[in-house]
Coordinates of C-alpha atoms in Angstrom, one line a residue:
Chain E
X1 CA -17.7 -17.6 12.2
X2 CA -16.5 -21.0 13.3
X3 CA -12.7 -22.2 12.8
X4 CA -13.0 -23.8 9.5
X5 CA -14.8 -20.7 7.8
X6 CA -12.0 -18.7 9.3
X7 CA -9.4 -20.7 8.0
X8 CA -11.0 -20.8 4.6
X9 CA -11.4 -17.1 4.7
X10 CA -7.8 -16.6 5.2
X11 CA -7.1 -18.8 2.3
X12 CA -9.2 -17.0 0.2
X13 CA -7.9 -13.5 1.4
X14 CA -4.4 -14.7 0.7
X15 CA -5.4 -15.9 -2.8
X16 CA -7.2 -12.6 -3.7
X17 CA -4.1 -10.8 -2.5
X18 CA -1.6 -13.0 -4.6
X19 CA -4.2 -12.5 -7.8
X20 CA -4.4 -8.8 -7.4
X21 CA -0.7 -8.5 -6.9
X22 CA -0.2 -10.0 -10.2
X23 CA -3.2 -8.1 -12.1
X24 CA -2.1 -4.7 -10.7
X25 CA 1.6 -5.2 -12.2
X26 CA 0.2 -6.9 -15.5
X27 CA -2.1 -3.8 -16.0
X28 CA 1.1 -1.6 -15.5
X29 CA 2.6 -3.6 -18.4
X30 CA -0.5 -3.2 -20.5
X31 CA -0.5 0.3 -20.1
X32 CA 2.5 0.5 -22.2
X33 CA 1.9 -2.5 -24.3
X34 CA -2.0 -2.2 -25.0
X35 CA -1.8 -4.8 -27.8
X36 CA 0.3 -7.6 -26.4
X37 CA -1.7 -10.7 -27.1
X38 CA 0.1 -13.0 -24.7
X39 CA -0.3 -10.3 -21.7
X40 CA -4.0 -9.7 -22.6
X41 CA -4.7 -13.6 -22.4
X42 CA -3.0 -13.8 -19.2
X43 CA -4.9 -10.8 -17.7
X44 CA -8.1 -12.5 -18.9
X45 CA -7.3 -15.6 -17.0
X46 CA -6.5 -13.9 -13.8
X47 CA -9.4 -11.8 -14.0
X48 CA -11.6 -14.9 -14.3
X49 CA -10.1 -16.5 -11.4
X50 CA -10.3 -13.3 -9.5
X51 CA -14.1 -12.9 -9.9
X52 CA -14.5 -16.4 -8.7
X53 CA -12.3 -15.9 -5.5
X54 CA -13.6 -12.4 -4.7
X55 CA -17.4 -13.7 -5.1
X56 CA -16.7 -16.5 -2.6
X57 CA -15.0 -14.1 -0.1
X58 CA -17.6 -11.6 -0.1
X59 CA -20.2 -14.1 0.3
X60 CA -18.7 -16.1 2.9
X61 CA -16.2 -13.7 4.9
X62 CA -17.2 -10.4 4.6
X63 CA -17.2 -7.0 2.5
X64 CA -14.0 -6.1 0.4
X65 CA -15.5 -2.8 -0.5
X66 CA -18.5 -0.5 0.5
X67 CA -20.1 -2.2 -2.2
X68 CA -20.1 -5.8 -0.7
X69 CA -22.1 -5.6 2.4
X70 CA -24.2 -8.6 1.8
X71 CA -25.7 -8.7 5.5
X72 CA -29.0 -6.7 5.4
X73 CA -29.1 -6.7 9.1
X74 CA -25.7 -5.6 9.8
X75 CA -23.3 -3.1 8.6
X76 CA -20.4 -5.5 8.7
X77 CA -18.0 -3.0 6.5
X78 CA -17.6 -0.9 9.8
X79 CA -17.3 -4.0 12.1
X80 CA -14.8 -6.4 10.5
X81 CA -10.9 -6.1 11.4
X82 CA -8.9 -3.8 9.1
X83 CA -6.2 -4.9 7.2
X84 CA -3.2 -3.4 9.3
X85 CA -4.6 -5.1 12.7
X86 CA -2.8 -8.3 12.5
X87 CA -3.6 -8.8 16.1
X88 CA -7.0 -10.3 16.1
Chain R
X23 CA -12.5 8.2 -7.8
X24 CA -11.2 5.6 -5.7
X25 CA -13.0 2.8 -3.8
X26 CA -11.0 1.4 -0.6
X27 CA -10.2 -2.5 -0.8
X28 CA -9.9 -3.9 2.7
X29 CA -6.4 -5.7 2.2
X30 CA -3.1 -4.7 1.9
X31 CA -1.3 -5.0 -1.5
X32 CA 1.2 -7.4 0.4
X33 CA 0.9 -8.8 3.7
X34 CA 2.5 -6.8 6.7
X35 CA 2.8 -9.1 9.8
X36 CA 5.5 -8.1 12.4
X37 CA 5.7 -9.9 15.5
X38 CA 8.5 -8.0 17.4
X39 CA 8.1 -4.2 17.7
X40 CA 11.2 -2.0 16.8
X41 CA 10.8 1.6 17.5
X42 CA 14.2 2.5 16.1
X43 CA 13.4 0.9 12.8
X44 CA 10.3 2.6 12.6
X45 CA 12.0 5.8 12.9
X46 CA 13.9 5.0 9.8
X47 CA 11.1 3.4 7.7
X48 CA 8.7 6.2 8.1
X49 CA 10.8 8.1 5.8
X50 CA 9.4 5.9 3.0
X51 CA 5.9 7.4 3.9
X52 CA 6.7 11.1 4.5
X53 CA 10.4 11.6 3.4
X54 CA 11.8 13.1 0.3
X55 CA 11.6 9.9 -1.7
X56 CA 8.3 8.4 0.1
X57 CA 5.2 7.0 -1.3
X58 CA 3.2 10.2 -0.4
X59 CA 5.1 12.3 -2.6
X60 CA 5.2 9.4 -5.2
X61 CA 1.5 9.0 -5.4
X62 CA 1.0 13.0 -5.6
X63 CA 3.4 13.3 -8.2
X64 CA 2.0 10.8 -10.5
X65 CA -1.7 11.6 -10.0
X66 CA -1.2 15.2 -10.4
X67 CA 1.2 15.0 -13.7
X68 CA -1.6 13.0 -15.2
X69 CA -3.8 15.8 -16.3
X70 CA -1.2 17.7 -18.8
X71 CA 0.1 14.5 -20.5
X72 CA -0.5 14.2 -24.3
X73 CA -0.7 10.3 -24.7
X74 CA -3.2 7.7 -23.6
X75 CA -0.3 5.2 -22.6
X76 CA 1.3 7.8 -20.1
X77 CA -2.1 8.9 -18.5
X78 CA -2.9 5.4 -18.0
X79 CA 0.4 4.5 -16.7
X80 CA 0.4 7.6 -14.2
X81 CA -3.1 6.7 -13.1
X82 CA -2.2 3.1 -12.2
X83 CA 1.2 3.7 -10.8
X84 CA -0.1 6.7 -8.8
X85 CA -2.8 4.5 -7.4
X86 CA -0.4 1.8 -6.6
X87 CA 1.8 4.4 -4.6
X88 CA -1.5 4.8 -2.4
X89 CA -1.4 1.2 -1.6
X90 CA 2.4 1.2 -0.7
X91 CA 1.6 4.4 1.7
X92 CA -0.9 2.1 3.4
X93 CA 1.7 -0.8 3.9
X94 CA 4.3 1.5 5.1
X95 CA 1.8 2.7 7.7
X96 CA 1.1 -0.7 8.5
X97 CA 4.6 -1.4 9.3
X98 CA 5.3 1.7 11.3
X99 CA 2.0 1.1 13.3
X100 CA 3.0 -2.7 14.0
X101 CA 6.7 -1.8 14.9
X102 CA 5.6 0.6 17.5
X103 CA 2.7 -1.2 19.1
X104 CA 2.7 -2.3 22.8
X105 CA 6.0 -0.5 23.7
X106 CA 7.0 0.4 27.3
X107 CA 7.9 3.8 28.3
X108 CA 11.7 2.7 28.6
X109 CA 11.8 1.3 25.2
X110 CA 10.6 4.5 23.8
X111 CA 12.9 6.7 25.7
X112 CA 15.7 4.8 24.9
X113 CA 15.2 4.9 21.3
X114 CA 15.3 7.4 18.4
X115 CA 11.6 7.2 18.3
X116 CA 11.3 9.3 21.3
X117 CA 11.3 12.7 19.6
X118 CA 8.7 11.5 17.3
X119 CA 6.6 10.1 20.3
X120 CA 6.6 13.7 22.0
X121 CA 4.8 15.2 18.9
X122 CA 2.7 12.3 17.6
X123 CA 2.6 9.5 19.9
X124 CA 1.9 6.4 18.0
X125 CA 0.0 8.0 15.5
X126 CA 1.1 7.8 11.7
X127 CA 2.3 11.2 10.8
X128 CA 4.2 11.6 7.5
X129 CA 7.7 12.7 8.1
X130 CA 11.3 12.0 7.1
X131 CA 13.9 9.8 9.1
X132 CA 15.3 13.2 10.4
X133 CA 11.9 14.2 11.5
X134 CA 11.1 16.8 8.9
X135 CA 7.3 16.9 8.0
X136 CA 6.2 16.1 4.4
X137 CA 6.7 18.8 1.9
X138 CA 5.1 19.1 -1.6
X139 CA 8.6 20.5 -2.6
X140 CA 9.5 16.9 -2.6
X141 CA 7.7 16.6 -6.0
X142 CA 7.5 18.7 -9.4
X143 CA 4.5 19.3 -11.7
X144 CA 5.5 21.5 -14.6
X145 CA 2.7 20.7 -17.1
X146 CA 5.4 19.7 -19.9
X147 CA 5.5 16.1 -20.6
X148 CA 9.4 15.6 -21.0
X149 CA 10.2 17.4 -17.9
X150 CA 7.6 15.8 -15.8
X151 CA 8.7 12.3 -17.1
X152 CA 12.4 13.2 -16.4
X153 CA 11.2 14.1 -12.7
X154 CA 9.7 10.7 -12.5
X155 CA 12.8 8.9 -13.6
X156 CA 15.0 10.8 -11.0
X157 CA 12.2 10.2 -8.3
X158 CA 11.6 6.8 -8.8
X159 CA 15.1 5.6 -8.6
X160 CA 13.8 3.2 -6.0
X161 CA 17.1 1.3 -5.6
X162 CA 18.9 4.4 -4.3
X163 CA 16.1 5.4 -2.1
X164 CA 15.7 2.1 -0.5
X165 CA 19.4 1.0 -0.3
X166 CA 20.2 2.6 3.1
X167 CA 16.8 1.3 4.5
X168 CA 17.3 -2.2 3.3
X169 CA 20.7 -2.3 4.7
X170 CA 19.3 -1.1 8.1
X171 CA 16.8 -3.7 8.0
X172 CA 19.0 -6.7 7.2
X173 CA 21.3 -5.9 10.4
X174 CA 20.1 -6.2 13.7
X175 CA 19.1 -3.1 15.3

């Protein structure tokens, strides 16, 4: 992975983290208020954005789940750094 | 079922190890008000709930507590990296180190191993929801820890 790609991946990762944080909290709200139109609308917007960011991350940076190993020649899932290892 | 996502719910990037703080923070993993107890409590109470909203909420907060567990573990892991023998021996982390070295074992700040007695599941919705209110009084449980983090140790 070259330096530019690595920087892009860090940005995508941070963006995904921010979006998912918001989506999880919004889901908790919707669990109690399932017919709140404004919350549902906001949820839809976040999910659409999330799908794009997640697709870019999986394609260019590596697997986020065991479903995302896009490299047919390498099991990247087991080779990439784990999220608690910030020392790479 | 659950599928692991290769990211923390919120970033953890600790630059300076601090074994004393680790000894306190680990209680948020395996102590009486820790995330392990929280996730087990919510996920196990789901089955006997009568109503969709409650089951949905318990499923999602129980799952979120698992993510919290991972963040606390990451904090303890990073706080106890690259310690010298002297740093370990001079801190309250020394007795934990004797039993677990720098592995992440769910204990309270006093070193008591995690116990399912920290949670209750009675199969009665009102009883269980009251227990959830008491258990998730996050302000009470985190106040001493937050104070400790704000002051240099």
